mmCIF file of C-alpha atoms in Angstrom:
data_model
loop_
_atom_site.group_PDB
_atom_site.id
_atom_site.type_symbol
_atom_site.label_atom_id
_atom_site.label_comp_id
_atom_site.label_asym_id
_atom_site.label_seq_id
_atom_site.Cartn_x
_atom_site.Cartn_y
_atom_site.Cartn_z
ATOM 1 C CA MET J 1 0.135 0.022 -0.233
ATOM 2 C CA ASN J 2 2.904 2.274 -0.424
ATOM 3 C CA GLY J 3 2.768 3.823 3.079
ATOM 4 C CA MET J 4 -0.688 4.054 3.393
ATOM 5 C CA HIS J 5 -2.638 3.430 6.207
ATOM 6 C CA ILE J 6 -6.064 1.490 6.386
ATOM 7 C CA LEU J 7 -8.930 2.189 9.322
ATOM 8 C CA VAL J 8 -11.721 -0.515 9.415
ATOM 9 C CA HIS J 9 -15.095 1.287 10.607
ATOM 10 C CA ILE J 10 -17.775 -1.009 11.598
ATOM 11 C CA TRP J 11 -20.810 0.949 12.510
ATOM 12 C CA HIS J 12 -24.203 0.670 13.565
ATOM 13 C CA ASN J 13 -27.506 2.101 12.004
ATOM 14 C CA PRO J 14 -28.522 4.917 14.141
ATOM 15 C CA LYS J 15 -32.730 4.964 12.898
ATOM 16 C CA PRO J 16 -34.380 2.846 15.571
ATOM 17 C CA TRP J 17 -36.279 1.158 13.053
ATOM 18 C CA ASN J 18 -33.119 -0.100 11.782
ATOM 19 C CA ALA J 19 -31.563 -1.395 15.103
ATOM 20 C CA GLY J 20 -29.645 -4.110 14.732
ATOM 21 C CA LYS J 21 -27.927 -3.437 11.194
ATOM 22 C CA PHE J 22 -24.410 -2.673 10.774
ATOM 23 C CA THR J 23 -21.981 -1.498 7.765
ATOM 24 C CA ILE J 24 -18.392 -1.183 6.969
ATOM 25 C CA ASP J 25 -16.423 1.532 5.871
ATOM 26 C CA VAL J 26 -12.778 1.348 4.523
ATOM 27 C CA ASN J 27 -10.666 4.848 5.351
ATOM 28 C CA ILE J 28 -7.522 4.849 3.172
ATOM 29 C CA SER J 29 -5.125 7.635 4.746
ATOM 30 C CA ALA J 30 -2.106 8.825 3.859
ATOM 31 C CA GLU J 31 -1.252 9.699 7.351
ATOM 32 C CA TYR J 32 -1.979 7.602 10.362
ATOM 33 C CA GLY J 33 -5.755 8.656 11.307
ATOM 34 C CA PRO J 34 -8.811 9.269 9.064
ATOM 35 C CA ALA J 35 -8.091 10.554 5.331
ATOM 36 C CA LYS J 36 -8.517 14.431 5.332
ATOM 37 C CA GLY J 37 -11.449 13.743 2.139
ATOM 38 C CA PHE J 38 -14.365 11.897 3.073
ATOM 39 C CA ASP J 39 -15.941 11.630 -0.342
ATOM 40 C CA GLY J 40 -14.666 8.447 -1.839
ATOM 41 C CA SER J 41 -14.157 9.829 -5.229
ATOM 42 C CA GLY J 42 -10.698 8.045 -5.599
ATOM 43 C CA SER J 43 -10.398 4.575 -6.471
ATOM 44 C CA TYR J 44 -10.724 2.121 -3.436
ATOM 45 C CA HIS J 45 -9.128 -0.827 -5.857
ATOM 46 C CA ASP J 46 -6.304 1.273 -6.182
ATOM 47 C CA GLY J 47 -5.638 2.092 -2.765
ATOM 48 C CA GLU J 48 -6.412 5.961 -3.210
ATOM 49 C CA GLU J 49 -6.893 8.268 -0.395
ATOM 50 C CA GLY J 50 -10.556 8.322 0.897
ATOM 51 C CA LEU J 51 -13.894 7.092 2.799
ATOM 52 C CA TYR J 52 -15.392 3.984 1.077
ATOM 53 C CA ARG J 53 -18.299 2.199 1.853
ATOM 54 C CA LEU J 54 -16.872 -1.538 1.621
ATOM 55 C CA GLY J 55 -20.259 -2.836 0.077
ATOM 56 C CA THR J 56 -20.679 -0.211 -2.532
ATOM 57 C CA GLN J 57 -16.858 -0.675 -3.423
ATOM 58 C CA CYS J 58 -16.905 -4.324 -3.260
ATOM 59 C CA LEU J 59 -20.075 -6.450 -2.997
ATOM 60 C CA GLY J 60 -22.009 -4.934 -5.746
ATOM 61 C CA GLY J 61 -24.304 -2.303 -3.440
ATOM 62 C CA ASP J 62 -24.516 -1.058 -0.274
ATOM 63 C CA ARG J 63 -24.668 -3.879 2.296
ATOM 64 C CA TRP J 64 -25.738 -3.937 6.128
ATOM 65 C CA TRP J 65 -25.319 -7.429 8.179
ATOM 66 C CA CYS J 66 -28.982 -7.413 9.954
ATOM 67 C CA LEU J 67 -28.538 -8.869 13.603
ATOM 68 C CA ARG J 68 -31.932 -9.161 13.907
ATOM 69 C CA ASP J 69 -35.250 -9.996 11.965
ATOM 70 C CA ARG J 70 -37.458 -7.397 10.548
ATOM 71 C CA ASP J 71 -39.808 -6.601 13.138
ATOM 72 C CA ARG J 72 -43.012 -8.656 12.390
ATOM 73 C CA SER J 73 -45.472 -7.939 14.953
ATOM 74 C CA LEU J 74 -47.895 -5.907 12.149
ATOM 75 C CA ASP J 75 -47.622 -8.319 9.679
ATOM 76 C CA GLU J 76 -51.268 -10.154 10.658
ATOM 77 C CA CYS J 77 -52.635 -6.732 11.068
ATOM 78 C CA PHE J 78 -51.371 -5.463 7.613
ATOM 79 C CA SER J 79 -52.371 -8.920 5.908
ATOM 80 C CA ASP J 80 -55.996 -8.170 7.184
ATOM 81 C CA GLY J 81 -56.201 -4.627 5.971
ATOM 82 C CA VAL J 82 -53.946 -3.517 3.324
ATOM 83 C CA ASP J 83 -54.535 -4.863 0.004
ATOM 84 C CA ASN J 84 -51.875 -7.250 -1.377
ATOM 85 C CA PHE J 85 -49.597 -7.421 1.505
ATOM 86 C CA ASP J 86 -47.292 -9.902 1.471
ATOM 87 C CA PRO J 87 -44.842 -10.625 4.469
ATOM 88 C CA ALA J 88 -42.698 -12.636 2.058
ATOM 89 C CA GLN J 89 -42.256 -9.562 -0.381
ATOM 90 C CA GLU J 90 -41.774 -7.302 2.807
ATOM 91 C CA ASP J 91 -38.653 -9.665 3.776
ATOM 92 C CA ALA J 92 -36.973 -9.402 0.112
ATOM 93 C CA ARG J 93 -37.499 -5.877 0.494
ATOM 94 C CA TYR J 94 -35.860 -5.550 4.123
ATOM 95 C CA PHE J 95 -33.133 -7.883 3.606
ATOM 96 C CA LYS J 96 -32.335 -7.205 -0.418
ATOM 97 C CA GLY J 97 -28.432 -7.011 -1.000
ATOM 98 C CA ASN J 98 -28.136 -7.372 3.083
ATOM 99 C CA TRP J 99 -26.506 -9.930 5.052
ATOM 100 C CA ARG J 100 -28.994 -12.379 6.730
ATOM 101 C CA ALA J 101 -29.215 -14.790 9.471
ATOM 102 C CA SER J 102 -29.927 -18.319 8.694
ATOM 103 C CA ASP J 103 -32.063 -18.592 11.839
ATOM 104 C CA TYR J 104 -32.895 -15.816 14.187
ATOM 105 C CA ALA J 105 -33.844 -17.891 16.815
ATOM 106 C CA ASP J 106 -30.539 -18.778 17.903
ATOM 107 C CA GLU J 107 -28.558 -15.272 19.024
ATOM 108 C CA ASP J 108 -25.311 -17.045 19.481
ATOM 109 C CA ARG J 109 -25.371 -18.530 15.855
ATOM 110 C CA VAL J 110 -26.230 -15.331 14.435
ATOM 111 C CA ILE J 111 -23.445 -13.734 15.966
ATOM 112 C CA GLU J 112 -21.222 -16.539 14.722
ATOM 113 C CA GLU J 113 -22.741 -16.213 11.245
ATOM 114 C CA ALA J 114 -22.156 -12.306 11.219
ATOM 115 C CA VAL J 115 -18.504 -12.543 12.205
ATOM 116 C CA ALA J 116 -17.799 -15.570 9.915
ATOM 117 C CA ASP J 117 -19.126 -13.334 7.004
ATOM 118 C CA VAL J 118 -17.495 -10.301 7.904
ATOM 119 C CA LEU J 119 -14.012 -11.836 8.325
ATOM 120 C CA GLN J 120 -14.493 -13.523 4.843
ATOM 121 C CA VAL J 121 -15.574 -9.949 3.466
ATOM 122 C CA LEU J 122 -12.742 -8.377 5.074
ATOM 123 C CA GLU J 123 -10.544 -10.860 4.040
ATOM 124 C CA THR J 124 -11.004 -10.987 0.301
ATOM 125 C CA HIS J 125 -11.848 -7.013 -0.191
ATOM 126 C CA VAL J 126 -9.282 -5.881 2.093
ATOM 127 C CA ILE J 127 -6.449 -8.333 3.156
ATOM 128 C CA PHE J 128 -6.152 -9.747 -0.110
ATOM 129 C CA GLN J 129 -7.477 -6.579 -2.030
ATOM 130 C CA PHE J 130 -4.210 -4.812 -0.827
ATOM 131 C CA GLY J 131 -1.661 -7.686 -1.155
ATOM 132 C CA TRP J 132 -1.412 -8.563 2.866
ATOM 133 C CA GLY J 133 -1.667 -12.110 2.312
ATOM 134 C CA ARG J 134 -2.917 -15.332 0.364
ATOM 135 C CA PRO J 135 -6.181 -16.811 -0.042
ATOM 136 C CA THR J 136 -7.039 -19.654 2.615
ATOM 137 C CA THR J 137 -8.969 -22.701 1.962
ATOM 138 C CA ARG J 138 -12.157 -22.902 4.362
#
């Protein structure tokens, strides 16, 4: 990285209706600390200075990891009172492009799956992207 520093920022969604979601930003800086330019207008893949949303740069679109399931408390009410309401379509909209646990009933499993996915994404799109290792076989 020719003397560049990389800071990985994992941050939660501050909106109360999105509690339990987090995403990852990557800050590439010539100095130790945040980059002076925060617009991310440079090239992430070339390691240019800036702040980049990892999902947008490497995963085909914004990516949020959803540690909680969608709020289903009103599904029955909406099904009765809103024409064409379909919980499956709500799931598709809510989770579109985002990481989703295989089973939200088991909190330990949710965390294990999320950590495994985040580590794989960081390994592929940060560590190997900038030449700090070799891919491992899992």
